[in-house]
Amino acid sequence: MEVFKQYTEYVNIVKNLKEPGDLYKGTKEENQAFEDIYTKANNQEVKVSTAKEFIKTLSSFELDILKKFANLSNEINPDKLSSEGAYNLLMHHYEKFDFNNDGLIEVGENKVVPHIPRKLSNIEKQALVDTFNSLAFKDIMLASMTIISTQEIVPTSIGLQYYEIEPSSETIKNRVTTFTNYLDNQITDFVTLSQNEEDEKVLHMYKRIFETFFHSYNKRVDELKKENKNL
């Protein structure tokens, strides 16, 4: 299987992230079937470059197991898979990785935004893991959908515009500032125009989540940097 320094370090950090609630939970037999596929791929030393060929050797039952564990809606067609998409099908959730460094993780034919972007330093990755683990699941989802996105957010006269980028620590900082300022303006408009109080509460909730997330993240980065210096 793939072994290189950046990937190994990434896996060692991300494996401590609390599992998202939508991960597939198989039966005992299905879980064992996935582990059998994983072991077989490992024994054959499957790499990103050879994953498609390996998947072509699997039975329809094994392909169905991979589909279930990756939460895919379509049947797996090896010919339609990229090398990264094929390889990540064979991995545990914390081992899936952005091998082509485009800011997205390909799993089968799907492309998903990683909760822990590859571009961050190891300290920043660990701080994100610790921050996510300290929050309620609903807050994690709301914060990550916006802050850990591959899209740059730019306020304009007609609202927020989005541009594809690779997330970085500076991006996260800028997004929180952009969103909290934007929400402040929206909240002011709601109060001025005496609009729906429930909508105003939602805006306040979003602002609280962003600020709590970023405060916890920054605090953890500082703590980890201090710990690192003392080693």
Short mmCIF file of C-alpha atoms in Angstrom, two decimals:
data_model
loop_
_atom_site.label_atom_id
_atom_site.label_comp_id
_atom_site.label_asym_id
_atom_site.label_seq_id
_atom_site.Cartn_x
_atom_site.Cartn_y
_atom_site.Cartn_z
CA MET A 1 0.00 0.00 0.00
CA GLU A 2 1.05 3.63 -0.25
CA VAL A 3 3.71 4.66 2.27
CA PHE A 4 5.36 8.06 2.19
CA LYS A 5 6.08 10.58 4.93
CA GLN A 6 3.32 13.13 4.29
CA TYR A 7 0.67 10.46 3.86
CA THR A 8 1.71 8.51 6.96
CA GLU A 9 1.73 11.68 9.06
CA TYR A 10 -1.70 12.65 7.70
CA VAL A 11 -3.22 9.25 8.52
CA ASN A 12 -1.74 9.25 12.03
CA ILE A 13 -3.47 12.58 12.71
CA VAL A 14 -6.80 12.04 10.94
CA LYS A 15 -7.43 8.60 12.45
CA ASN A 16 -8.14 10.37 15.76
CA LEU A 17 -10.98 12.43 14.23
CA LYS A 18 -14.41 11.42 15.51
CA GLU A 19 -16.23 9.44 12.87
CA PRO A 20 -18.88 11.40 10.93
CA GLY A 21 -22.39 10.21 11.66
CA ASP A 22 -23.05 9.13 8.06
CA LEU A 23 -20.27 6.54 7.87
CA TYR A 24 -21.57 3.17 6.81
CA LYS A 25 -21.99 0.74 9.70
CA GLY A 26 -22.02 -2.77 8.33
CA THR A 27 -22.99 -6.05 9.87
CA LYS A 28 -20.30 -8.20 11.42
CA GLU A 29 -20.09 -10.22 8.19
CA GLU A 30 -19.88 -7.09 6.00
CA ASN A 31 -17.21 -5.52 8.19
CA GLN A 32 -15.16 -8.71 7.94
CA ALA A 33 -15.66 -8.79 4.16
CA PHE A 34 -14.27 -5.24 3.88
CA GLU A 35 -11.29 -6.16 6.05
CA ASP A 36 -10.67 -9.21 3.84
CA ILE A 37 -10.56 -6.95 0.75
CA TYR A 38 -8.27 -4.53 2.58
CA THR A 39 -5.94 -7.35 3.62
CA LYS A 40 -5.88 -8.79 0.10
CA ALA A 41 -4.98 -5.37 -1.35
CA ASN A 42 -2.31 -4.93 1.28
CA ASN A 43 -0.83 -8.36 0.63
CA GLN A 44 -0.68 -7.59 -3.10
CA GLU A 45 0.98 -4.24 -2.32
CA VAL A 46 -1.65 -2.30 -4.26
CA LYS A 47 -0.67 1.31 -4.99
CA VAL A 48 -2.62 4.28 -6.36
CA SER A 49 -1.23 3.43 -9.79
CA THR A 50 -2.46 -0.20 -9.65
CA ALA A 51 -5.74 0.17 -7.72
CA LYS A 52 -8.00 0.17 -10.81
CA GLU A 53 -6.54 -3.11 -12.03
CA PHE A 54 -6.95 -4.65 -8.60
CA ILE A 55 -10.59 -3.56 -8.38
CA LYS A 56 -11.25 -5.21 -11.76
CA THR A 57 -10.36 -8.56 -10.16
CA LEU A 58 -12.97 -8.25 -7.41
CA SER A 59 -16.26 -10.13 -7.40
CA SER A 60 -19.65 -8.41 -7.61
CA PHE A 61 -20.10 -9.13 -3.88
CA GLU A 62 -16.79 -7.44 -3.06
CA LEU A 63 -17.66 -4.43 -5.24
CA ASP A 64 -20.97 -4.17 -3.41
CA ILE A 65 -19.14 -4.15 -0.07
CA LEU A 66 -16.86 -1.32 -1.26
CA LYS A 67 -19.90 0.59 -2.52
CA LYS A 68 -21.65 0.30 0.84
CA PHE A 69 -18.61 1.33 2.88
CA ALA A 70 -18.02 4.36 0.64
CA ASN A 71 -21.71 5.37 0.76
CA LEU A 72 -21.90 5.43 -3.03
CA SER A 73 -25.22 5.66 -4.87
CA ASN A 74 -24.00 4.20 -8.18
CA GLU A 75 -22.56 0.79 -8.92
CA ILE A 76 -18.75 0.73 -9.12
CA ASN A 77 -17.47 0.73 -12.70
CA PRO A 78 -13.66 0.34 -12.60
CA ASP A 79 -13.31 1.86 -16.08
CA LYS A 80 -14.86 5.13 -14.85
CA LEU A 81 -12.60 5.45 -11.81
CA SER A 82 -9.54 7.65 -11.49
CA SER A 83 -6.47 6.11 -9.87
CA GLU A 84 -7.14 8.10 -6.68
CA GLY A 85 -10.85 7.23 -6.67
CA ALA A 86 -10.07 3.54 -7.04
CA TYR A 87 -7.42 3.46 -4.33
CA ASN A 88 -9.50 5.33 -1.76
CA LEU A 89 -12.33 2.79 -2.18
CA LEU A 90 -9.99 0.20 -0.65
CA MET A 91 -9.04 2.33 2.36
CA HIS A 92 -10.52 2.88 5.81
CA HIS A 93 -12.18 6.30 6.10
CA TYR A 94 -9.15 7.87 7.83
CA GLU A 95 -6.76 6.56 5.16
CA LYS A 96 -8.52 8.25 2.25
CA PHE A 97 -6.26 10.98 0.88
CA ASP A 98 -5.98 13.75 -1.70
CA PHE A 99 -3.20 12.07 -3.67
CA ASN A 100 -3.34 14.43 -6.66
CA ASN A 101 -3.29 17.51 -4.39
CA ASP A 102 -6.35 19.25 -5.91
CA GLY A 103 -8.05 19.96 -2.56
CA LEU A 104 -10.59 17.13 -2.92
CA ILE A 105 -10.58 13.45 -1.99
CA GLU A 106 -11.84 11.16 -4.75
CA VAL A 107 -13.71 8.08 -3.54
CA GLY A 108 -15.05 6.02 -6.40
CA GLU A 109 -16.48 8.55 -8.83
CA ASN A 110 -17.32 10.97 -6.00
CA LYS A 111 -15.25 13.95 -4.93
CA VAL A 112 -15.51 15.13 -1.34
CA VAL A 113 -14.05 18.00 0.64
CA PRO A 114 -11.74 16.65 3.37
CA HIS A 115 -12.40 17.85 6.91
CA ILE A 116 -8.62 18.09 7.32
CA PRO A 117 -7.05 19.77 4.26
CA ARG A 118 -3.73 18.35 3.08
CA LYS A 119 -2.14 21.80 2.70
CA LEU A 120 -2.17 22.61 6.43
CA SER A 121 0.89 21.98 8.57
CA ASN A 122 0.79 18.95 10.88
CA ILE A 123 0.23 21.23 13.87
CA GLU A 124 -2.69 22.91 12.09
CA LYS A 125 -4.11 19.53 11.06
CA GLN A 126 -3.91 18.28 14.66
CA ALA A 127 -5.52 21.52 15.90
CA LEU A 128 -8.41 21.01 13.49
CA VAL A 129 -8.90 17.42 14.64
CA ASP A 130 -8.89 18.51 18.29
CA THR A 131 -11.28 21.39 17.53
CA PHE A 132 -13.74 19.19 15.64
CA ASN A 133 -13.62 16.61 18.43
CA SER A 134 -14.48 19.27 21.02
CA LEU A 135 -17.64 20.46 19.21
CA ALA A 136 -21.14 19.06 18.89
CA PHE A 137 -21.64 17.17 15.63
CA LYS A 138 -24.15 19.69 14.21
CA ASP A 139 -21.70 22.54 14.90
CA ILE A 140 -18.90 20.58 13.22
CA MET A 141 -20.99 20.14 10.08
CA LEU A 142 -22.05 23.79 9.91
CA ALA A 143 -18.52 25.06 10.49
CA SER A 144 -16.78 22.62 8.18
CA MET A 145 -19.20 23.10 5.29
CA THR A 146 -18.20 26.75 5.15
CA ILE A 147 -14.74 27.08 6.67
CA ILE A 148 -13.10 23.89 5.39
CA SER A 149 -14.44 24.32 1.87
CA THR A 150 -12.45 24.33 -1.37
CA GLN A 151 -14.25 27.52 -2.32
CA GLU A 152 -13.01 31.04 -1.70
CA ILE A 153 -15.75 33.32 -0.42
CA VAL A 154 -15.87 36.92 -1.66
CA PRO A 155 -18.65 39.34 -0.62
CA THR A 156 -20.10 41.39 -3.51
CA SER A 157 -22.98 43.79 -3.95
CA ILE A 158 -25.24 40.85 -4.90
CA GLY A 159 -24.17 38.50 -2.10
CA LEU A 160 -21.35 36.01 -1.57
CA GLN A 161 -19.46 34.69 -4.61
CA TYR A 162 -17.45 31.43 -4.51
CA TYR A 163 -14.20 30.52 -6.28
CA GLU A 164 -12.38 27.18 -6.18
CA ILE A 165 -9.11 27.21 -4.22
CA GLU A 166 -7.02 24.89 -2.05
CA PRO A 167 -7.77 25.58 1.65
CA SER A 168 -4.97 26.85 3.89
CA SER A 169 -4.66 28.12 7.45
CA GLU A 170 -4.78 31.71 6.19
CA THR A 171 -7.90 30.85 4.20
CA ILE A 172 -9.62 29.59 7.35
CA LYS A 173 -8.75 32.81 9.17
CA ASN A 174 -9.99 34.99 6.32
CA ARG A 175 -13.23 33.05 5.99
CA VAL A 176 -14.18 33.47 9.63
CA THR A 177 -13.53 37.23 9.38
CA THR A 178 -15.47 37.47 6.10
CA PHE A 179 -18.42 35.48 7.40
CA THR A 180 -18.69 37.14 10.79
CA ASN A 181 -18.56 40.60 9.15
CA TYR A 182 -21.13 39.50 6.58
CA LEU A 183 -23.39 38.09 9.30
CA ASP A 184 -23.02 41.27 11.37
CA ASN A 185 -24.31 43.26 8.40
CA GLN A 186 -27.14 40.81 7.83
CA ILE A 187 -28.12 40.90 11.50
CA THR A 188 -28.11 44.72 11.42
CA ASP A 189 -30.34 44.66 8.34
CA PHE A 190 -32.76 42.25 10.00
CA VAL A 191 -33.03 44.46 13.09
CA THR A 192 -33.38 47.65 11.02
CA LEU A 193 -36.05 46.19 8.78
CA SER A 194 -37.79 44.37 11.69
CA GLN A 195 -37.74 41.06 9.84
CA ASN A 196 -38.36 37.57 11.21
CA GLU A 197 -36.83 37.08 14.67
CA GLU A 198 -36.25 33.38 13.99
CA ASP A 199 -34.08 34.25 10.98
CA GLU A 200 -32.11 36.65 13.13
CA LYS A 201 -31.56 33.89 15.71
CA VAL A 202 -30.21 31.62 12.97
CA LEU A 203 -27.72 34.29 11.89
CA HIS A 204 -26.57 34.72 15.50
CA MET A 205 -26.19 30.94 15.79
CA TYR A 206 -24.01 30.81 12.67
CA LYS A 207 -21.85 33.62 13.96
CA ARG A 208 -21.43 31.89 17.33
CA ILE A 209 -20.40 28.64 15.66
CA PHE A 210 -17.80 30.33 13.42
CA GLU A 211 -16.33 32.35 16.26
CA THR A 212 -16.27 29.38 18.67
CA PHE A 213 -14.69 27.18 16.03
CA PHE A 214 -11.99 29.67 15.15
CA HIS A 215 -11.22 30.60 18.77
CA SER A 216 -10.83 26.92 19.71
CA TYR A 217 -8.73 26.23 16.61
CA ASN A 218 -6.37 29.18 17.21
CA LYS A 219 -6.00 28.31 20.88
CA ARG A 220 -5.13 24.70 20.05
CA VAL A 221 -2.59 25.76 17.38
CA ASP A 222 -0.83 27.94 19.98
CA GLU A 223 -0.86 25.14 22.55
CA LEU A 224 0.59 22.62 20.10
CA LYS A 225 3.31 25.04 18.96
CA LYS A 226 4.27 25.60 22.59
CA GLU A 227 4.31 21.86 23.26
CA ASN A 228 6.42 21.32 20.15
CA LYS A 229 8.98 23.87 21.32
CA ASN A 230 9.29 22.13 24.67
CA LEU A 231 10.05 18.72 23.15
#
